[in-house]
Amino acid sequence: MTERLTDIGPPHYEKFLPPVVKENYGKWKYHEILKPGVMVHVSESGAKLFTVRMASPRLLATDTIRWIADLAEKYCGGYLRWTSRNNVEFLLTDESNIDPLIGEIKKNGFIIGGMGNSISNIVHTQGWVHCHSSATDASGIVKAVMDDLSQHFENMDLPGKLRIALACCLNMCGAVHCSDIAILGTHQRPPRIEHDTLDKFCEIPNVVSACPTAAIRPATVDGKPSVEVLEENCMYCGNCYTVCPSMPLNNAETDGISIWVGGKVSDARSIPKFSKLAIPFIPNNPPRWPEVVEAVHNIVDVWAKNAKKYERMGDWIERIGWPEFFRLTGIEFTKYHIDDFKHAGLSFKRTAQMRHLPEE
Amino acid sequence: MTERLTDIGPPHYEKFLPPVVKENYGKWKYHEILKPGVMVHVSESGAKLFTVRMASPRLLATDTIRWIADLAEKYCGGYLRWTSRNNVEFLLTDESNIDPLIGEIKKNGFIIGGMGNSISNIVHTQGWVHCHSSATDASGIVKAVMDDLSQHFENMDLPGKLRIALACCLNMCGAVHCSDIAILGTHQRPPRIEHDTLDKFCEIPNVVSACPTAAIRPATVDGKPSVEVLEENCMYCGNCYTVCPSMPLNNAETDGISIWVGGKVSDARSIPKFSKLAIPFIPNNPPRWPEVVEAVHNIVDVWAKNAKKYERMGDWIERIGWPEFFRLTGIEFTKYHIDDFKHAGLSFKRTAQMRHLPEE
Amino acid sequence: MADEKATPLLDELEKGPYPSFVREIKLAAKNNKMAAGVLHQLEKSYRDKIGYWKHGGIVGVMGYGGGVIGRYSALPDDFPEVAHFHTLRVNQPAGWFYTADVLRKICDMWDKHGSGLTNMHGSTGDMVLLGTRTEELESVFGELTKMGFDLGGSGSDVRTPSCCVGPARCEWACFDTLKTCYEITQHYQDELHRPAFPYKYKFKFAGCANDCVAAIARSDMSFIGTWKDDIQQDDEEIKNYAKAGLDIQSDVVENCPGKCMTWDPDNMKLTIDNSYCLKCMHCINVLPKALRPGKQRGVTILLGAKAPIVEGALLSSVLIPFYDIDNEGLDDLFELVEDGIWDVWTENGKNRERVGEFIQRVGMGNFLESIGLEPDPHMISHPRDNPYIFFDQEDEEEEA
Amino acid sequence: MADEKATPLLDELEKGPYPSFVREIKLAAKNNKMAAGVLHQLEKSYRDKIGYWKHGGIVGVMGYGGGVIGRYSALPDDFPEVAHFHTLRVNQPAGWFYTADVLRKICDMWDKHGSGLTNMHGSTGDMVLLGTRTEELESVFGELTKMGFDLGGSGSDVRTPSCCVGPARCEWACFDTLKTCYEITQHYQDELHRPAFPYKYKFKFAGCANDCVAAIARSDMSFIGTWKDDIQQDDEEIKNYAKAGLDIQSDVVENCPGKCMTWDPDNMKLTIDNSYCLKCMHCINVLPKALRPGKQRGVTILLGAKAPIVEGALLSSVLIPFYDIDNEGLDDLFELVEDGIWDVWTENGKNRERVGEFIQRVGMGNFLESIGLEPDPHMISHPRDNPYIFFDQEDEEEEA
Ligand code: SRM
Ligand code: SRM
Ligand code: SRM
Ligand code: SRM
Ligand code: SF4
Ligand code: SF4
Ligand code: SF4
Ligand code: SF4
Ligand code: SF4
Ligand code: SF4
Ligand code: SF4
Ligand code: SF4
């Protein structure tokens, strides 16, 4: 029997680099987007590398990966990569392979695009497919929203890049907190306490200290050590559930989604910023979450119509002001929009500089 | 005996308004600064009101007020006012009275100016003249600093307005926290606890709860109820002393001054902002605090040399960046400059946007 | 101890071009023992680098809980003249206007009953009479009220309101700062003189966004004048400024925070997209003959400024984006302040918790609900960026 | 219960133009029972609007503390195929490059030992193998290592580092993101596989300020490429862009956050005051043929990003303004990380306290001191605005 290998780390990336990349590594000179989903990088040596970007649902069956591998073999000398937003990139050196490749991709029901000033794939998480924490599904909403927005994936018809992300609970796996539009699974109720099992599965002092609002206190229930939750102090963050399986938050009646806007990650032009609350709550409505689709569609539309060239969602809103954002989108402004967490005061308007909205 | 009057409130301001003001109240059309310390307001009716602004040390003897009253009578029909920064304003209708008035003012050792893009009077507080809390004197530093800067009071030779304020302890009476330059009395040591008297003068639970860092705990000392201070948690805010006379903070050896820059109040161009720490500590050095005078002089100079027209201190620093501010002024950047209070994290540089300073 | 009366250190501060407070103290000290006392105690402070005042006890005039700051020398044996050295805060007339007459009367009274030293004015706005003995307080008060003056605030009460010069001399006043200041002061005489709040409550009134009274930085309730319609524009005067050499593009247009101006140098035409104007005053400040605030004027009311103690300094933040105060009057406002803000704050505020800190503790949303105001996006610089929303139980029932 | 196998709700999500995850699950379900199980449990979730997974216990491969997320169905009687449904996080190759070959091998292995379902990739960057049984874990691990792959992180360890495509395809990479990512991953194999920290620690590497891997938002230690000297400028190419109709003034100059560009339309000349350039990438992004990052390249290293749980989300903030990583290598960095940051954080951090929260709790100044770095004004957006300075006792002695 062979020795059990451990701690070997990932394979060296050089093994997987196409020859054109190895030869021109660090020597790329410029790039051009040739058409939606297709770009070329030109090296100082004059060598060219063509990239065709294909949308992916991220959740892939092995058969689909094999199909992708086949395409890479046929058109790309067997080389390909995935992007940081889970799209597939075919890496070609022969320009004449581009259109046949795209033909095969489309024939199999996949699409290409996501480059330049477009909407790329929605970064997302597990949802009901795998996670125990989720307040909503991930893949289903992503599919419904992208079906609706796919023209903006396949075309470069937007003022700037628009990055949408989805996380199925407040743990916010992915970078949803810094997205142009973030779709966030949101609980609205304190945890249910399963007093029967709590003492067995959880360490009570850990549970108590896990709560950021000090809403959890030790308590004896039916003679058993357990905890109680001061419901009015609970903000449904789920941190207790992470450390204690006997305090689930999910609730078929009251779980749903909140929508956040105006975050970004890049340092281009403006500095990175967090997404801000647009819509505090939309109930779950599977299989296609039409209210969420509609809400995202509306925000994208209003932005696309009003923003200047290169203006990311958040930069646009900062220019026009939040009152105007709420007016243009027709979204209701509520007390939930006003921060009441740690740095709340810094989000109050501490200036008399003000635009008065047209009276309607 | 006459009835004892109470709650009559201040006299009605109309009693003190000069006739030209009564007639043109709310009808002023524009103003012009005619020369340093002299401006004219022109009414829609064509009427003119001339203002001559005189520096004041704020702390005035009755004899000086009588002298001011005499001048007002002689040149202004008996009318005058004080400004929100404690300067005296003579209100004239006869333009030919301006120069004689100024002549008399100067003869008595007072100066005129403080208008337009100049340094006006330093808003300040009591210091050793009257307050029990002070870490430094107020009037003395103000006098020394203004002696040094008086050319900027008497001339309009600065890029924009420059507002200096001084408070003699962290209570910050006045608006020093939003000044272009703030001079702040600063303790560096925890309170001395006078255990003998504490129980008599102070309510221990009040004292304990007054401390923002929870540094104070009840304790019994020599059999008497008192308190103890966890010295490493104390940030010398003096809040305990405010509620308890037996916990004075002042200390001849370690009291002194910190200097803050870049705050403003007006909404003109940029929104109001707090002053930020420039120099953490300068020891008290009466009677003329030369190190403080020099430090303020330097900051004013560097700003005056580098700022654009209308650019207040804070706006200038935001344009050039704090690293450049520290480089140009030669002020040392220390760990004390990095915030560690409530909102500290928000003052960290959360972007890769960066200017690299020239290597020196 | 050579010359008991020598003040070598303070004498240094008589030198130099700026008016000297030492000269003032010496002037008063000529005829006034208390002034002499403060001079010599101050010289000792300069020598020792430390203040010599004790924490003040509760002193005041009959029936008032504020207006007097008690002060005692820590060295009464060395400086018996200032064993007591209380100040009186005298409520200034709105806009700090005086006549020569009334000033002289106050001076005469203060020479008789006090130190002959004053602060014109204190940072809150009061005329501060600096230093007298406990037994003089009632006499001072009696003479003041006879002249038509009253005390201002101190302690946990309404503090002496103050305002910018406003319509009395300024062309930019968007509301009557003096009248509003006066009327609010009169209306709140009881609250000013009898502390009944968790902590102090300050009012300040500035006629426009220049905020010449620093209202937004140091009053719990800050009134700042503004307008809703278009800036009044005189194109001829703009041309005059340009012809006189003002660089409209770089001095005006490029400094506009609303980024809503364009300058056509060929036609010397300035165009303002007023819907984007932030009412910041800059362009008006630079072109006072050509531009003026609009005609539909009022105030923005902001809440909560304070100095840093305890939780850090605050600037006021928008409570009422626009209120036509000159035409709609003060009654609605009194109701909001008394039955709304003060009620909730007095009921629920902690001891020494300013209203701004209180709002942060209970949450602006809850606070608005409790005082009966609708949330408005003008109140915030941006919506929350953290997901920790406390949902009302009621709402949930509806939504479920 | 009509047709046990019907999935009418999920079928709705096979419709529409975007590639469908339901199609993927069905594809796998044809030959794989676990995939079928997850399909049917998911249909029930869609019906009931709730997830049916239980909190995972501790499962993993021998000797590793991370890399596997345990997962069990809450309804094992109804869906016995997914009674166990653990995922494996497989450390991706840097830059997510693959060959057709290696992908096929992984697929074959996963059809044999798992659900046939994957995430390409997880949000941290791993290849996620979605769903298998506890008893399969060792076999999967054995086959993976034979292919040259290893597991990534989970739990309180170093998490799988990831990087942008960098010099492999991007003309803007200011350092070798792939090499750095690979070398750091290899160096920290032990920390990656054996959780010993207060909480997770993520590394991400972006070649320039565009930050195509969202490093600043979601890695405890974020590396972002930058440069120190002047932008490389090709004036001819700028003219070409202008001639082709690009509005250099409004598209480039007016969007420059450093406000350091001027455009002379008559001479088609772009001038950059590089001393004010913020290295934001915008002008380079718009004019890729004409402008390029300078030649003196390196990284800015930032610390502390994380999602909101518990104290609110954080972005990384500057720790090392500039480091010439490609030339100076990683040794100094390893020392700073291991003997500095991790030492201090592991010693003093609370359970489940990310390094960013830790720094805020102990104070950046103290943190820097403890790891032996000098404070630098590049680390802050502005100095403190509150007066609550904790002065060192030593300093005082000196000053006194
Ligand atoms: C392939 C990928 C890197 C990778 O290692 O996988 C990549 C590749 C490129 N990015 Fe990116 N970016 C990639 C994710 C990102 C991300 C991260 C994310 O979305 O989570 C960002 C930060 C987004 C944000 O700010 O929220 C990002 C912000 C940019 C920007 C700045 C955009 C802006 O205006 O803010 C540029 C510059 C530009 O496009 O002008 C850029 C430019 C580019 C260029 C042009 C760089 C180059 O010269 O090769 C590449 C093609 C751009 C395109 O798609 O239009 N890339 N880029 C990622 C593709 C993701 C996808 O499938 O869509
Ligand atoms: C007399 C006074 C009001 C009063 O009721 O007493 C006053 C009077 C005027 N102010 Fe003021 N300001 C007065 C305190 C203030 C303050 C408050 C303070 O300093 O504590 C501010 C806010 C300062 C800040 O932002 O920190 C203030 C910010 C302004 C500004 C905005 C300046 C800026 O660029 O930020 C203007 C506009 C301008 O000057 O262009 C202004 C303009 C004016 C005008 C031109 C208004 C007018 O048309 O009459 C007046 C003469 C200005 C001058 O002195 O150059 N006034 N002004 C105050 C004189 C104080 C003094 O003795 O120096
Ligand atoms: C006299 C005056 C300073 C001056 O020389 O001008 C003054 C003097 C004192 N202030 Fe003040 N404050 C004075 C205006 C202010 C201002 C400015 C303003 O009102 O516009 C502020 C900042 C704005 C604010 O209210 O936050 C101010 C913020 C404080 C604070 C901090 C309050 C806070 O919430 O942070 C304290 C401490 C306290 O209240 O316990 C304080 C406390 C004090 C006490 C009563 C000392 C104490 O701890 O009890 C001082 C008495 C000094 C003395 O011996 O005469 N004083 N104080 C000002 C009042 C004169 C007047 O009535 O016109
Ligand atoms: C699989 C993945 C989501 C996905 O579908 O892509 C994921 C899944 C989980 N994350 Fe995550 N996180 C994943 C990337 C992230 C990211 C993004 C990143 O790493 O770039 C973040 C935000 C960045 C950060 O680290 O802050 C993230 C922030 C969290 C948090 C909040 C941590 C915090 O400090 O705020 C938790 C809660 C926790 O750690 O207790 C969490 C916890 C979890 C757990 C382990 C649930 C739990 O409470 O124990 C999830 C297991 C789901 C499952 O059943 O498979 N996950 N998680 C991602 C890892 C895949 C991979 O290895 O490639
Ligand atoms: S966001 Fe929440 S529910 Fe979704 S995968 Fe992450 S931890 Fe699970
Ligand atoms: S969900 Fe969050 S706030 Fe509510 S009890 Fe649990 S830990 Fe506390
Ligand atoms: S700032 Fe402090 S020391 Fe100065 S007057 Fe106010 S309370 Fe007294
Ligand atoms: S000075 Fe401030 S921090 Fe120090 S013990 Fe007193 S109240 Fe606490
Ligand atoms: S605040 Fe405005 S209205 Fe009042 S004096 Fe200043 S400039 Fe005039
Ligand atoms: S008032 Fe201010 S925002 Fe409005 S147009 Fe003038 S400069 Fe611009
Ligand atoms: S972060 Fe910069 S170097 Fe890396 S892929 Fe994006 S643009 Fe290129
Ligand atoms: S990189 Fe950014 S800051 Fe630098 S010149 Fe270009 S646009 Fe301006």
PDB file of N, CA and C in Angstrom, chain A residues 11 31 51 84 108 156 200 279-280 332-333:
ATOM      1  N   PRO A  11      -2.283  21.620  -6.525  1.00  0.00           N
ATOM      2  CA  PRO A  11      -1.279  21.442  -7.575  1.00  0.00           C
ATOM      3  C   PRO A  11      -0.720  22.799  -7.996  1.00  0.00           C
ATOM      4  N   HIS A  31      -5.676  44.854 -23.567  1.00  0.00           N
ATOM      5  CA  HIS A  31      -6.745  43.947 -23.972  1.00  0.00           C
ATOM      6  C   HIS A  31      -7.840  44.760 -24.655  1.00  0.00           C
ATOM      7  N   THR A  51     -10.370  35.113 -25.045  1.00  0.00           N
ATOM      8  CA  THR A  51     -11.140  34.524 -23.953  1.00  0.00           C
ATOM      9  C   THR A  51     -12.630  34.577 -24.297  1.00  0.00           C
ATOM     10  N   SER A  84     -13.486  34.547 -10.844  1.00  0.00           N
ATOM     11  CA  SER A  84     -13.815  34.785  -9.438  1.00  0.00           C
ATOM     12  C   SER A  84     -15.320  34.954  -9.234  1.00  0.00           C
ATOM     13  N   ASN A 108     -26.127  24.050 -26.398  1.00  0.00           N
ATOM     14  CA  ASN A 108     -26.358  23.290 -25.160  1.00  0.00           C
ATOM     15  C   ASN A 108     -27.082  24.131 -24.106  1.00  0.00           C
ATOM     16  N   MET A 156     -23.596  44.611 -23.494  1.00  0.00           N
ATOM     17  CA  MET A 156     -22.887  45.568 -22.650  1.00  0.00           C
ATOM     18  C   MET A 156     -23.638  46.896 -22.735  1.00  0.00           C
ATOM     19  N   LYS A 200     -27.714  19.172  25.954  1.00  0.00           N
ATOM     20  CA  LYS A 200     -26.907  18.088  25.410  1.00  0.00           C
ATOM     21  C   LYS A 200     -25.973  18.580  24.304  1.00  0.00           C
ATOM     22  N   ILE A 279     -34.689  47.559   0.563  1.00  0.00           N
ATOM     23  CA  ILE A 279     -36.003  46.982   0.893  1.00  0.00           C
ATOM     24  C   ILE A 279     -35.829  46.056   2.092  1.00  0.00           C
ATOM     25  N   PRO A 280     -36.464  46.382   3.211  1.00  0.00           N
ATOM     26  CA  PRO A 280     -36.208  45.616   4.438  1.00  0.00           C
ATOM     27  C   PRO A 280     -36.703  44.176   4.377  1.00  0.00           C
ATOM     28  N   GLU A 332     -40.422  52.468  -0.620  1.00  0.00           N
ATOM     29  CA  GLU A 332     -40.851  53.189   0.578  1.00  0.00           C
ATOM     30  C   GLU A 332     -39.694  53.332   1.565  1.00  0.00           C
ATOM     31  N   PHE A 333     -39.557  54.515   2.144  1.00  0.00           N
ATOM     32  CA  PHE A 333     -38.551  54.722   3.185  1.00  0.00           C
ATOM     33  C   PHE A 333     -39.212  54.511   4.545  1.00  0.00           C
TER      34      PHE A 333
END
